[in-house]
CSV table of C-alpha atoms in Angstrom, one decimal:
chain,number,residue,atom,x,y,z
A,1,UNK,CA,-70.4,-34.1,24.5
A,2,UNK,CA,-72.9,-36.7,24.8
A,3,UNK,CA,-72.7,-40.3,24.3
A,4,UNK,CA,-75.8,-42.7,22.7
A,5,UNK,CA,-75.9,-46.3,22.9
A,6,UNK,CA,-77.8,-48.5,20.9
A,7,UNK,CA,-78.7,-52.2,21.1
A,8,UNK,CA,-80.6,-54.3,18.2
A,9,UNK,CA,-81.3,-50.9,16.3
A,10,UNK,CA,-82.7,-49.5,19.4
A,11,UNK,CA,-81.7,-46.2,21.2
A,12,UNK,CA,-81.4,-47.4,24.7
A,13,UNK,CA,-79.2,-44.8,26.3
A,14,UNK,CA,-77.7,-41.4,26.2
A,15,UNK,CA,-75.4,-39.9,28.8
A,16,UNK,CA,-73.4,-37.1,29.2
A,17,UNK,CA,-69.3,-37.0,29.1
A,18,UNK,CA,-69.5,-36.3,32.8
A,19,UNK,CA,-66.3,-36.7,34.5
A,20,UNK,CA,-65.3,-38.7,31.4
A,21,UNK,CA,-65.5,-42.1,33.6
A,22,UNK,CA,-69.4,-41.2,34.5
A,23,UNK,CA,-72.2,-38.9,33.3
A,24,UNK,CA,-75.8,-37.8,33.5
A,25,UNK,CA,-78.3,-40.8,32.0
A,26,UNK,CA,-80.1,-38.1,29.5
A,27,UNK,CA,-81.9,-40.6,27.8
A,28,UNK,CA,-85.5,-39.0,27.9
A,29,UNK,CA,-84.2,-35.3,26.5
A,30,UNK,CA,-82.2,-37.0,23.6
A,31,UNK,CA,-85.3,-38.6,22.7
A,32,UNK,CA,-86.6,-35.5,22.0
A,33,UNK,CA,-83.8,-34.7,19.6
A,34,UNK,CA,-85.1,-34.6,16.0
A,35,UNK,CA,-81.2,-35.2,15.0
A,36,UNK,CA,-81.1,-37.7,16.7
A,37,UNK,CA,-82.7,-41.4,15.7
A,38,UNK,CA,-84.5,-43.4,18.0
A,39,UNK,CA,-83.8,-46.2,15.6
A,40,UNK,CA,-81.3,-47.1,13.2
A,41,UNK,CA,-80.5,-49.8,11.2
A,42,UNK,CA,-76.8,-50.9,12.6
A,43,UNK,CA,-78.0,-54.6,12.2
A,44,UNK,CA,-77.5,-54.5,8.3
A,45,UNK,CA,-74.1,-53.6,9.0
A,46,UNK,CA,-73.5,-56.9,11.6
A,47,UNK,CA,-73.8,-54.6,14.3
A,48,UNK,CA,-74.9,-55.5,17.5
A,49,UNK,CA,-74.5,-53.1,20.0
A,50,UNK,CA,-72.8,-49.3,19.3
A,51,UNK,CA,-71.7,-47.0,21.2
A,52,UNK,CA,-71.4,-43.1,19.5
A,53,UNK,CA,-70.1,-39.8,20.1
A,54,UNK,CA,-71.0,-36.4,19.3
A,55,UNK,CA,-72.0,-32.7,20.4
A,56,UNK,CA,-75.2,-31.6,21.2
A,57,UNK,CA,-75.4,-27.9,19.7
A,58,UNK,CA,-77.8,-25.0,19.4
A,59,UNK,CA,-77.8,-22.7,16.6
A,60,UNK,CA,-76.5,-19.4,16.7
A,61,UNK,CA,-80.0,-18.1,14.7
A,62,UNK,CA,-82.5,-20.4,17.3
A,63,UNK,CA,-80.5,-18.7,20.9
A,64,UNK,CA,-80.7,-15.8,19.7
A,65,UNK,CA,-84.7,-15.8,19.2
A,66,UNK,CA,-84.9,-18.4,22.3
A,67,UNK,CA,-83.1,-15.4,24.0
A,68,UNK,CA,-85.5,-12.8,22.7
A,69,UNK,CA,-88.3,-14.8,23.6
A,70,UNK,CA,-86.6,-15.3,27.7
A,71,UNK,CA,-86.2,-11.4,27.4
A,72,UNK,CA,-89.9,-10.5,26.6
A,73,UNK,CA,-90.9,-12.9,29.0
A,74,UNK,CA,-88.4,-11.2,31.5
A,75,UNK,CA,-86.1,-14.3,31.9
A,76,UNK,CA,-82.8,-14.2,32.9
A,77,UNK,CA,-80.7,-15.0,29.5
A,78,UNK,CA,-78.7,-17.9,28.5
A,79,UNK,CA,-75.3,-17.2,28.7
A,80,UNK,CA,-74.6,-18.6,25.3
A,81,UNK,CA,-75.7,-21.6,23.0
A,82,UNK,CA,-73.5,-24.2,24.7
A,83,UNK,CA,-74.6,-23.4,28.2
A,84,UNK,CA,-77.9,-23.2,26.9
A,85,UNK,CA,-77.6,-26.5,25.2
A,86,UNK,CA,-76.2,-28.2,28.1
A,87,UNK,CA,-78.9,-27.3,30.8
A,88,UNK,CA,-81.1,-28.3,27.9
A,89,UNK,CA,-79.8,-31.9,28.5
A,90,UNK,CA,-79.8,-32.2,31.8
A,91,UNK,CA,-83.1,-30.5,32.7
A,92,UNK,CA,-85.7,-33.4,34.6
A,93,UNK,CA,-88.2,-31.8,31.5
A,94,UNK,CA,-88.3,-33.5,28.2
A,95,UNK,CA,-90.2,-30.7,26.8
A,96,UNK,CA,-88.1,-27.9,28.2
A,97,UNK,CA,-85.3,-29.9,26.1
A,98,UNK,CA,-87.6,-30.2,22.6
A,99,UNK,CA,-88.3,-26.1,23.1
A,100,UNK,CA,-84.5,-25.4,23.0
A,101,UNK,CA,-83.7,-27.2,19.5
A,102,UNK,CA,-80.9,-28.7,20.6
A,103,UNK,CA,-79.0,-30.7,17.5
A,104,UNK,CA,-76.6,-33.3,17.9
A,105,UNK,CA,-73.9,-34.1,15.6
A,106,UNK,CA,-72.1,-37.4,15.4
A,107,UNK,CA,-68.4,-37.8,15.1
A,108,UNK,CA,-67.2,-41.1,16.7
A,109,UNK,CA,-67.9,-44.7,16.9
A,110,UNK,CA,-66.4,-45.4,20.4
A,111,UNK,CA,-67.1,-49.3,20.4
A,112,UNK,CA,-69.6,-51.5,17.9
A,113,UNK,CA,-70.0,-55.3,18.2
A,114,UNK,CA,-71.9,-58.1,17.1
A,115,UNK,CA,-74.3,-60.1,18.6
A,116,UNK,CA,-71.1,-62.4,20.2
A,117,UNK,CA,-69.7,-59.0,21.4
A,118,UNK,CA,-66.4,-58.8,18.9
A,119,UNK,CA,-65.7,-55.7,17.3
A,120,UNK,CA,-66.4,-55.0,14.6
A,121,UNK,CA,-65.1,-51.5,13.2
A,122,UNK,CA,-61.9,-53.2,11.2
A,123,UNK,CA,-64.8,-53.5,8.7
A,124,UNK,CA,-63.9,-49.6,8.0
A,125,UNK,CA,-60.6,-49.0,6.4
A,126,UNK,CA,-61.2,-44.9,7.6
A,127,UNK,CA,-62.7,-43.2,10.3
A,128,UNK,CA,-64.0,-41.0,7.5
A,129,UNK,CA,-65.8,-44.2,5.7
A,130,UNK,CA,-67.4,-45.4,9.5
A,131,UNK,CA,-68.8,-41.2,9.9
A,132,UNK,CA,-70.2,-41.5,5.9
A,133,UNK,CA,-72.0,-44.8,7.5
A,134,UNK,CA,-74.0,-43.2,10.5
A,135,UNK,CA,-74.8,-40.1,7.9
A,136,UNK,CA,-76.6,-42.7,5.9
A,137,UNK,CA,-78.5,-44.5,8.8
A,138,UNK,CA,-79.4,-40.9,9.6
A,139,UNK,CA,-77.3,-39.5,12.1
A,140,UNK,CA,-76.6,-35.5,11.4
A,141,UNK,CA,-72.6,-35.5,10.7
A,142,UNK,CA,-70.5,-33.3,9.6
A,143,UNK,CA,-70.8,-32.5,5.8
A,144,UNK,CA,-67.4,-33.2,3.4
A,145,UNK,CA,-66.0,-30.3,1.9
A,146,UNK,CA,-66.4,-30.8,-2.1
A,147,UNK,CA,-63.8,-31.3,-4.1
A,148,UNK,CA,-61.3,-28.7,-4.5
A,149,UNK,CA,-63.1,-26.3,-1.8
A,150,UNK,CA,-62.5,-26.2,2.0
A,151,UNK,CA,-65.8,-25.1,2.4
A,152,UNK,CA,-67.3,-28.1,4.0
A,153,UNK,CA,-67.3,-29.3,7.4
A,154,UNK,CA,-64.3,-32.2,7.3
A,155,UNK,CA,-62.3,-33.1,5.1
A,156,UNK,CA,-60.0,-36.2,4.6
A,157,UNK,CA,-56.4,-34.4,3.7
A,158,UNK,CA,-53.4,-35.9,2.1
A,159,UNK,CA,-51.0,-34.7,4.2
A,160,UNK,CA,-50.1,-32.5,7.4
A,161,UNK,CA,-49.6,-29.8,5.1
A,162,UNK,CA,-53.3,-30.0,3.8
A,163,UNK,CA,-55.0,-30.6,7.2
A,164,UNK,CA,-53.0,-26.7,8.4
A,165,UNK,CA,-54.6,-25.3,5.1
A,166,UNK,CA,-58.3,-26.3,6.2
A,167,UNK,CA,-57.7,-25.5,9.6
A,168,UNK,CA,-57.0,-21.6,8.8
A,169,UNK,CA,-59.7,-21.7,6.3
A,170,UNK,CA,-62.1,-22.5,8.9
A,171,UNK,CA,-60.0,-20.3,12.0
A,172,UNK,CA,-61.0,-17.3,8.8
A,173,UNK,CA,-64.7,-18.0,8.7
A,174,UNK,CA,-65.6,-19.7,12.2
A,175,UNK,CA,-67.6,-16.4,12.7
A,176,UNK,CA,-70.0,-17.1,10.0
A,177,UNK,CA,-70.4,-20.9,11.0
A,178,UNK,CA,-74.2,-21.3,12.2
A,179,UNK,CA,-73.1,-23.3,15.4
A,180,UNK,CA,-70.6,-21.5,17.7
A,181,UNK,CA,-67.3,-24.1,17.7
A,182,UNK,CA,-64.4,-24.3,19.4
A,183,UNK,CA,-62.4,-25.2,16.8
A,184,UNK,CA,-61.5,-28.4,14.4
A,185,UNK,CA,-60.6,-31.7,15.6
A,186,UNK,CA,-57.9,-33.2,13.6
């Protein structure tokens, strides 16, 4: 999990969950981050200050060539993409970060205020609606599912009964997903 905080448009700081009260400043490897953008536009939205959450990810398709590559060099191998990914953040080299391809998608808005510092996320009626925002400032986010498919990434859902159905859809093809997940967040 990583956090990313920006001020006046500007990305000013990225830490890690940590201890979930402190984590690693990982400012200069999120830089490096094509996902992620160094700038974006909050202020059209009256936003001052934000502060977002997300994953940082790798591939299945990039570890297993960054693994090949470790192998012909006679490396020791990454574990797996999220231990991979996660010495990818904290390493004290930008450029070991960039090599890994490390994505990050976005999924939360933890805080975003205006230049006075008041909130101002009752401007989004749905969580859904705030997500659709930082996908069109350029944040990578999870994709919606069209209509009448499960196939996407989220999915807003009627009801409880709904939300199951999309859950065992993705529980059913979570093998063929190109990022390794735990499961779906509800």
């Amino acid at each position: 999990t990583i956090a990313l905080v920006y001020e006046n448009d500007q990305l000013v700081r990225a830490a890690t969950r940590g201890n979930g009260a402190f984590g690693d400043d990982i400012t200069p490897n999120i830089r490096t981050l094509r996902s992620v953008p160094l700038r974006a536009e909050f202020s059209k939205f009256g936003i001052a200050k934000a502060e977002l959450r997300g994953e940082a990810l790798i591939r299945k398709d990039v570890f297993m060539k960054m693994n090949e590559q470790r192998a012909a060099d006679e490396d020791t191998l990454f574990a797996n993409p999220r231990n991979a990914a996660t010495g990818g953040l904290r390493t004290k080299d930008p450029s070991e970060t960039a090599s890994r391809r490390i994505e990050a998608f976005i999924y939360q808005v933890g805080f975003a205020v205006d230049a006075a510092g008041n909130s101002v996320l009752n401007q989004f009626k749905t969580h859904d609606s705030l997500i659709e925002l930082l996908g069109n400032i350029g944040f990578k986010i999870p994709q919606h599912a069209p209509v009448n498919s499960g196939l996407g990434e989220r999915k807003v859902c009627p009801n409880i009964a709904e939300v199951a159905t999309f859950c065992n859809d993705w529980q059913n093809r979570r093998e063929k997903y190109a990022y390794e997940i735990d499961g779906m967040v509800v």
